[in-house]
Amino acid sequence: MPVDHFPSTHATWLDAQLTLAEDGDGASAVAQDARRALRQHVMARYHQPLRAYVKGSSLRELGEADDLVAGFFADRVGSPSFLSEWRASSMPLRRWLMNGIGFYGRGVLRDRMRDRLRQADAGVRDPSATTIDASPLDLIPDNREAEQDFDEAWALEILNAAHERVHADLDAAGLLDEYEVFRRHVIDGVEYAVIGADLGLTRQQCANRVRRVSDRVREALRDVLRAEGVPGSELDGELSRIRRLLGDQG
C-alpha cells in the first residue's frame, strides 16, 4: 500500500509513489493503489491553484473553472504517464500542471470548434454552444496575473499542509496549548500580554512557545516541499518565494 506520511529520506513521497506505480508494469494492485494515491494528492493540493489560474486567464472563456479543472484531472492527471513524464522533465510540479491545463484547454477549444464545423456542415445549429472567437493557438494563458494567482493559491496550500502537520504532531504530543499561543499571536495578531493573561503565562513563556512552533512550521514546510519534488538545493529559494507570496503568513 502507498505510504501515508512524507518520508525524511532523499526519496520524496511523490518519487516513492511513482516508483510503486510502475510495479508489475503498472498492472499490480500496488501500482494501482499508488496511482490512486497520486491522483488524490494532486487533486487535493492543486485544485485551488489551478482554479485560480483558470479564473485569471483566457481559459475562463471555456466555462466554469471548477468544471475545467475537473476535466483536466480526469483526462490528464488520470493518465498513468502524466506524472512519470513530469518526473523526467525536471520541471517544478506546479509549472508542469499549469502548462498542462493550458494544453488541455486548447484541446477543449479545438474539439468544440470541430464540433461546430461538423454541425455547420450538417446544417445544424446548437443554441447551447459557447461562442469563442479565437483559434486554439490564440488560447495561450500567458497572463502574468493568472500565474501570480496560481502561485499565491499554491503557497497557501503548502503552508496549510505544513500547519496541519504541525498541529497533528503537537496534538499527538499533548502540546496543543503551544499551537494555540502560536495561532493567536502569529495568525490572529493578538499581543502576548493578552494571551498571557488568558492562559496564565508570562510574556517570555508565550514568546518561547511561538518560537518553538515557528521552528516546527518552517521544518514542516521544508518537508512538504521535499515531498512535492523540490530538490534540497532549491528549498531555501522556495521558502523565500512562499514568504514573498504570503507575507507574514509564510
mmCIF file of C-alpha atoms in Angstrom:
data_model
loop_
_atom_site.group_PDB
_atom_site.id
_atom_site.type_symbol
_atom_site.label_atom_id
_atom_site.label_comp_id
_atom_site.label_asym_id
_atom_site.label_seq_id
_atom_site.Cartn_x
_atom_site.Cartn_y
_atom_site.Cartn_z
ATOM 1 C CA MET A 1 0.000 0.000 0.000
ATOM 2 C CA PRO A 2 1.215 3.601 -0.582
ATOM 3 C CA VAL A 3 2.856 5.271 2.365
ATOM 4 C CA ASP A 4 0.755 7.773 4.288
ATOM 5 C CA HIS A 5 3.432 10.134 5.591
ATOM 6 C CA PHE A 6 6.112 12.208 3.955
ATOM 7 C CA PRO A 7 9.457 10.399 4.282
ATOM 8 C CA SER A 8 12.549 12.103 5.670
ATOM 9 C CA THR A 9 14.817 10.252 3.260
ATOM 10 C CA HIS A 10 16.149 11.589 -0.023
ATOM 11 C CA ALA A 11 13.367 9.827 -1.926
ATOM 12 C CA THR A 12 10.302 12.078 -1.838
ATOM 13 C CA TRP A 13 6.752 10.850 -1.349
ATOM 14 C CA LEU A 14 5.990 11.533 -4.999
ATOM 15 C CA ASP A 15 9.081 9.634 -6.121
ATOM 16 C CA ALA A 16 8.133 6.698 -3.924
ATOM 17 C CA GLN A 17 4.588 6.573 -5.274
ATOM 18 C CA LEU A 18 5.730 6.916 -8.885
ATOM 19 C CA THR A 19 8.125 4.021 -8.373
ATOM 20 C CA LEU A 20 5.333 1.918 -6.878
ATOM 21 C CA ALA A 21 3.066 2.912 -9.781
ATOM 22 C CA GLU A 22 5.449 1.096 -12.130
ATOM 23 C CA ASP A 23 5.256 -2.156 -10.156
ATOM 24 C CA GLY A 24 4.406 -5.082 -12.391
ATOM 25 C CA ASP A 25 4.358 -2.762 -15.437
ATOM 26 C CA GLY A 26 1.639 -0.775 -13.699
ATOM 27 C CA ALA A 27 -0.837 -3.633 -13.574
ATOM 28 C CA SER A 28 -0.361 -4.819 -9.999
ATOM 29 C CA ALA A 29 -2.572 -3.901 -7.072
ATOM 30 C CA VAL A 30 0.368 -1.992 -5.568
ATOM 31 C CA ALA A 31 0.716 0.079 -8.739
ATOM 32 C CA GLN A 32 -2.997 0.836 -8.869
ATOM 33 C CA ASP A 33 -3.020 1.916 -5.221
ATOM 34 C CA ALA A 34 -0.035 4.184 -5.855
ATOM 35 C CA ARG A 35 -1.645 5.809 -8.892
ATOM 36 C CA ARG A 36 -4.819 6.363 -6.904
ATOM 37 C CA ALA A 37 -2.855 7.977 -4.074
ATOM 38 C CA LEU A 38 -1.022 10.222 -6.547
ATOM 39 C CA ARG A 39 -4.250 11.361 -8.211
ATOM 40 C CA GLN A 40 -5.881 12.105 -4.882
ATOM 41 C CA HIS A 41 -2.842 14.032 -3.667
ATOM 42 C CA VAL A 42 -2.546 16.157 -6.807
ATOM 43 C CA MET A 43 -6.276 16.881 -6.899
ATOM 44 C CA ALA A 44 -6.337 17.894 -3.228
ATOM 45 C CA ARG A 45 -3.188 20.024 -3.378
ATOM 46 C CA TYR A 46 -3.652 21.699 -6.757
ATOM 47 C CA HIS A 47 -7.392 22.148 -7.263
ATOM 48 C CA GLN A 48 -7.469 25.656 -5.791
ATOM 49 C CA PRO A 49 -4.265 26.881 -7.501
ATOM 50 C CA LEU A 50 -5.458 25.624 -10.898
ATOM 51 C CA ARG A 51 -8.915 27.076 -10.304
ATOM 52 C CA ALA A 52 -7.344 30.468 -9.543
ATOM 53 C CA TYR A 53 -5.234 30.199 -12.683
ATOM 54 C CA VAL A 54 -8.202 29.399 -14.911
ATOM 55 C CA LYS A 55 -10.254 32.270 -13.492
ATOM 56 C CA GLY A 56 -7.400 34.723 -14.106
ATOM 57 C CA SER A 57 -6.506 33.608 -17.637
ATOM 58 C CA SER A 58 -8.201 33.328 -21.027
ATOM 59 C CA LEU A 59 -9.140 29.762 -20.097
ATOM 60 C CA ARG A 60 -12.109 31.205 -18.225
ATOM 61 C CA GLU A 61 -13.773 31.736 -21.612
ATOM 62 C CA LEU A 62 -14.232 27.964 -21.804
ATOM 63 C CA GLY A 63 -16.715 27.870 -18.924
ATOM 64 C CA GLU A 64 -16.730 27.261 -15.184
ATOM 65 C CA ALA A 65 -13.264 26.975 -13.663
ATOM 66 C CA ASP A 66 -14.230 24.015 -11.468
ATOM 67 C CA ASP A 67 -15.509 22.097 -14.481
ATOM 68 C CA LEU A 68 -12.357 22.724 -16.483
ATOM 69 C CA VAL A 69 -10.096 21.704 -13.601
ATOM 70 C CA ALA A 70 -12.143 18.549 -13.009
ATOM 71 C CA GLY A 71 -11.904 17.664 -16.695
ATOM 72 C CA PHE A 72 -8.156 18.235 -16.658
ATOM 73 C CA PHE A 73 -7.711 15.984 -13.639
ATOM 74 C CA ALA A 74 -9.785 13.227 -15.231
ATOM 75 C CA ASP A 75 -8.183 13.462 -18.658
ATOM 76 C CA ARG A 76 -4.536 14.201 -17.903
ATOM 77 C CA VAL A 77 -3.730 13.527 -14.253
ATOM 78 C CA GLY A 78 -5.608 10.249 -14.503
ATOM 79 C CA SER A 79 -3.234 9.127 -17.255
ATOM 80 C CA PRO A 80 -0.561 6.706 -15.961
ATOM 81 C CA SER A 81 2.174 8.544 -17.881
ATOM 82 C CA PHE A 82 1.344 12.133 -16.897
ATOM 83 C CA LEU A 83 3.317 12.272 -13.645
ATOM 84 C CA SER A 84 6.043 9.974 -14.911
ATOM 85 C CA GLU A 85 6.645 12.435 -17.741
ATOM 86 C CA TRP A 86 6.726 15.246 -15.179
ATOM 87 C CA ARG A 87 9.459 13.455 -13.200
ATOM 88 C CA ALA A 88 11.541 13.052 -16.364
ATOM 89 C CA SER A 89 11.087 16.733 -17.247
ATOM 90 C CA SER A 90 12.838 18.118 -14.113
ATOM 91 C CA MET A 91 10.203 20.865 -14.110
ATOM 92 C CA PRO A 92 8.561 22.023 -10.856
ATOM 93 C CA LEU A 93 5.270 20.175 -10.471
ATOM 94 C CA ARG A 94 3.234 23.369 -10.228
ATOM 95 C CA ARG A 95 4.634 24.577 -13.575
ATOM 96 C CA TRP A 96 4.012 21.185 -15.161
ATOM 97 C CA LEU A 97 0.379 21.337 -14.066
ATOM 98 C CA MET A 98 -0.019 24.962 -15.127
ATOM 99 C CA ASN A 99 1.322 24.172 -18.593
ATOM 100 C CA GLY A 100 -0.753 21.001 -18.672
ATOM 101 C CA ILE A 101 -4.064 22.729 -18.088
ATOM 102 C CA GLY A 102 -3.166 25.267 -20.773
ATOM 103 C CA PHE A 103 -2.651 22.491 -23.324
ATOM 104 C CA TYR A 104 -5.792 20.772 -22.076
ATOM 105 C CA GLY A 105 -7.789 23.986 -22.548
ATOM 106 C CA ARG A 106 -6.567 24.355 -26.095
ATOM 107 C CA GLY A 107 -7.639 20.792 -26.758
ATOM 108 C CA VAL A 108 -11.103 21.507 -25.365
ATOM 109 C CA LEU A 109 -11.424 24.570 -27.570
ATOM 110 C CA ARG A 110 -10.194 22.674 -30.635
ATOM 111 C CA ASP A 111 -12.779 19.942 -30.023
ATOM 112 C CA ARG A 112 -15.565 22.499 -29.659
ATOM 113 C CA MET A 113 -14.568 24.238 -32.881
ATOM 114 C CA ARG A 114 -14.519 20.915 -34.736
ATOM 115 C CA ASP A 115 -17.985 20.119 -33.374
ATOM 116 C CA ARG A 116 -19.300 23.466 -34.595
ATOM 117 C CA LEU A 117 -17.796 22.892 -38.021
ATOM 118 C CA ARG A 118 -19.420 19.460 -38.247
ATOM 119 C CA GLN A 119 -22.737 20.940 -37.169
ATOM 120 C CA ALA A 120 -22.383 23.731 -39.730
ATOM 121 C CA ASP A 121 -21.636 21.195 -42.473
ATOM 122 C CA ALA A 122 -24.735 19.269 -41.432
ATOM 123 C CA GLY A 123 -26.842 22.418 -41.288
ATOM 124 C CA VAL A 124 -27.412 22.027 -37.539
ATOM 125 C CA ARG A 125 -27.089 24.874 -35.087
ATOM 126 C CA ASP A 126 -26.557 24.126 -31.385
ATOM 127 C CA PRO A 127 -28.169 27.003 -29.425
ATOM 128 C CA SER A 128 -26.292 25.994 -26.265
ATOM 129 C CA ALA A 129 -22.846 26.128 -27.884
ATOM 130 C CA THR A 130 -20.426 28.634 -26.387
ATOM 131 C CA THR A 131 -19.248 31.281 -28.821
ATOM 132 C CA ILE A 132 -15.479 31.636 -28.828
ATOM 133 C CA ASP A 133 -13.941 33.971 -31.387
ATOM 134 C CA ALA A 134 -10.417 32.614 -31.093
ATOM 135 C CA SER A 135 -8.320 29.893 -32.610
ATOM 136 C CA PRO A 136 -6.799 27.162 -30.434
ATOM 137 C CA LEU A 137 -3.387 28.753 -30.852
ATOM 138 C CA ASP A 138 -4.756 32.062 -29.529
ATOM 139 C CA LEU A 139 -5.780 30.403 -26.264
ATOM 140 C CA ILE A 140 -2.378 30.610 -24.619
ATOM 141 C CA PRO A 141 -2.921 31.611 -20.975
ATOM 142 C CA ASP A 142 0.242 33.668 -20.534
ATOM 143 C CA ASN A 143 -1.363 36.265 -18.276
ATOM 144 C CA ARG A 144 1.172 37.095 -15.584
ATOM 145 C CA GLU A 145 -1.568 37.973 -13.109
ATOM 146 C CA ALA A 146 -3.048 34.495 -13.564
ATOM 147 C CA GLU A 147 0.344 32.948 -12.778
ATOM 148 C CA GLN A 148 0.555 35.127 -9.678
ATOM 149 C CA ASP A 149 -2.916 33.977 -8.624
ATOM 150 C CA PHE A 150 -1.835 30.368 -9.086
ATOM 151 C CA ASP A 151 1.388 30.860 -7.112
ATOM 152 C CA GLU A 152 -0.399 32.546 -4.214
ATOM 153 C CA ALA A 153 -3.008 29.786 -4.015
ATOM 154 C CA TRP A 154 -0.250 27.159 -4.252
ATOM 155 C CA ALA A 155 1.767 28.812 -1.474
ATOM 156 C CA LEU A 156 -1.311 28.870 0.759
ATOM 157 C CA GLU A 157 -1.934 25.159 0.128
ATOM 158 C CA ILE A 158 1.687 24.355 1.026
ATOM 159 C CA LEU A 159 1.501 26.484 4.178
ATOM 160 C CA ASN A 160 -1.797 24.916 5.232
ATOM 161 C CA ALA A 161 -0.318 21.442 4.754
ATOM 162 C CA ALA A 162 2.612 22.382 6.993
ATOM 163 C CA HIS A 163 0.295 23.771 9.671
ATOM 164 C CA GLU A 164 -1.866 20.650 9.583
ATOM 165 C CA ARG A 165 1.214 18.505 10.057
ATOM 166 C CA VAL A 166 2.490 20.579 12.994
ATOM 167 C CA HIS A 167 -0.961 20.675 14.589
ATOM 168 C CA ALA A 168 -1.241 16.873 14.341
ATOM 169 C CA ASP A 169 2.256 16.361 15.794
ATOM 170 C CA LEU A 170 1.593 18.702 18.722
ATOM 171 C CA ASP A 171 -1.787 17.106 19.334
ATOM 172 C CA ALA A 172 -0.156 13.667 19.494
ATOM 173 C CA ALA A 173 2.433 15.039 21.932
ATOM 174 C CA GLY A 174 -0.187 16.697 24.138
ATOM 175 C CA LEU A 175 1.137 20.170 23.287
ATOM 176 C CA LEU A 176 -1.805 21.820 21.568
ATOM 177 C CA ASP A 177 -1.568 24.687 24.049
ATOM 178 C CA GLU A 178 1.662 25.712 22.310
ATOM 179 C CA TYR A 179 -0.066 25.796 18.932
ATOM 180 C CA GLU A 180 -2.872 27.867 20.454
ATOM 181 C CA VAL A 181 -0.408 30.540 21.575
ATOM 182 C CA PHE A 182 1.234 30.481 18.138
ATOM 183 C CA ARG A 183 -2.109 30.698 16.334
ATOM 184 C CA ARG A 184 -3.399 33.590 18.371
ATOM 185 C CA HIS A 185 -0.206 35.611 18.116
ATOM 186 C CA VAL A 186 1.058 34.855 14.594
ATOM 187 C CA ILE A 187 -2.202 34.261 12.729
ATOM 188 C CA ASP A 188 -4.706 36.347 14.695
ATOM 189 C CA GLY A 189 -2.259 39.085 15.737
ATOM 190 C CA VAL A 190 -3.094 39.011 19.455
ATOM 191 C CA GLU A 191 -0.496 40.591 21.743
ATOM 192 C CA TYR A 192 1.472 38.434 24.170
ATOM 193 C CA ALA A 193 0.073 40.377 27.111
ATOM 194 C CA VAL A 194 -3.496 39.441 26.217
ATOM 195 C CA ILE A 195 -2.640 35.795 25.512
ATOM 196 C CA GLY A 196 -0.632 35.534 28.715
ATOM 197 C CA ALA A 197 -3.454 36.976 30.790
ATOM 198 C CA ASP A 198 -5.907 34.492 29.284
ATOM 199 C CA LEU A 199 -3.667 31.448 29.722
ATOM 200 C CA GLY A 200 -1.720 32.347 32.844
ATOM 201 C CA LEU A 201 1.607 32.671 31.012
ATOM 202 C CA THR A 202 4.347 35.258 31.105
ATOM 203 C CA ARG A 203 5.314 37.197 28.003
ATOM 204 C CA GLN A 204 8.529 35.188 27.762
ATOM 205 C CA GLN A 205 6.669 31.895 28.035
ATOM 206 C CA CYS A 206 4.395 32.989 25.200
ATOM 207 C CA ALA A 207 7.386 34.023 23.085
ATOM 208 C CA ASN A 208 9.113 30.702 23.725
ATOM 209 C CA ARG A 209 6.046 28.778 22.590
ATOM 210 C CA VAL A 210 5.714 30.857 19.449
ATOM 211 C CA ARG A 211 9.401 30.351 18.625
ATOM 212 C CA ARG A 212 9.170 26.578 19.068
ATOM 213 C CA VAL A 213 6.058 26.236 16.932
ATOM 214 C CA SER A 214 7.503 28.591 14.296
ATOM 215 C CA ASP A 215 10.563 26.351 14.061
ATOM 216 C CA ARG A 216 8.291 23.334 13.619
ATOM 217 C CA VAL A 217 6.310 25.071 10.882
ATOM 218 C CA ARG A 218 9.468 26.001 8.992
ATOM 219 C CA GLU A 219 10.718 22.423 9.130
ATOM 220 C CA ALA A 220 7.297 21.111 8.114
ATOM 221 C CA LEU A 221 7.319 23.486 5.147
ATOM 222 C CA ARG A 222 10.638 22.026 4.047
ATOM 223 C CA ASP A 223 9.233 18.507 4.384
ATOM 224 C CA VAL A 224 6.131 19.350 2.357
ATOM 225 C CA LEU A 225 8.237 20.964 -0.365
ATOM 226 C CA ARG A 226 10.564 17.953 -0.459
ATOM 227 C CA ALA A 227 7.511 15.741 -0.841
ATOM 228 C CA GLU A 228 6.412 17.879 -3.793
ATOM 229 C CA GLY A 229 9.663 17.019 -5.552
ATOM 230 C CA VAL A 230 11.604 20.208 -4.760
ATOM 231 C CA PRO A 231 15.358 19.404 -4.698
ATOM 232 C CA GLY A 232 17.225 20.164 -1.487
ATOM 233 C CA SER A 233 19.304 22.810 -3.245
ATOM 234 C CA GLU A 234 16.125 24.763 -4.085
ATOM 235 C CA LEU A 235 14.343 24.551 -0.723
ATOM 236 C CA ASP A 236 15.569 27.888 0.620
ATOM 237 C CA GLY A 237 14.529 29.640 -2.570
ATOM 238 C CA GLU A 238 11.066 28.096 -2.446
ATOM 239 C CA LEU A 239 10.659 29.044 1.212
ATOM 240 C CA SER A 240 11.567 32.626 0.319
ATOM 241 C CA ARG A 241 9.040 32.508 -2.525
ATOM 242 C CA ILE A 242 6.297 31.394 -0.134
ATOM 243 C CA ARG A 243 7.164 34.200 2.293
ATOM 244 C CA ARG A 244 7.016 36.751 -0.509
ATOM 245 C CA LEU A 245 3.710 35.421 -1.787
ATOM 246 C CA LEU A 246 2.004 35.238 1.598
ATOM 247 C CA GLY A 247 3.767 37.992 3.505
ATOM 248 C CA ASP A 248 3.796 37.444 7.262
ATOM 249 C CA GLN A 249 1.762 34.231 6.947
ATOM 250 C CA GLY A 250 4.747 32.420 5.425
#
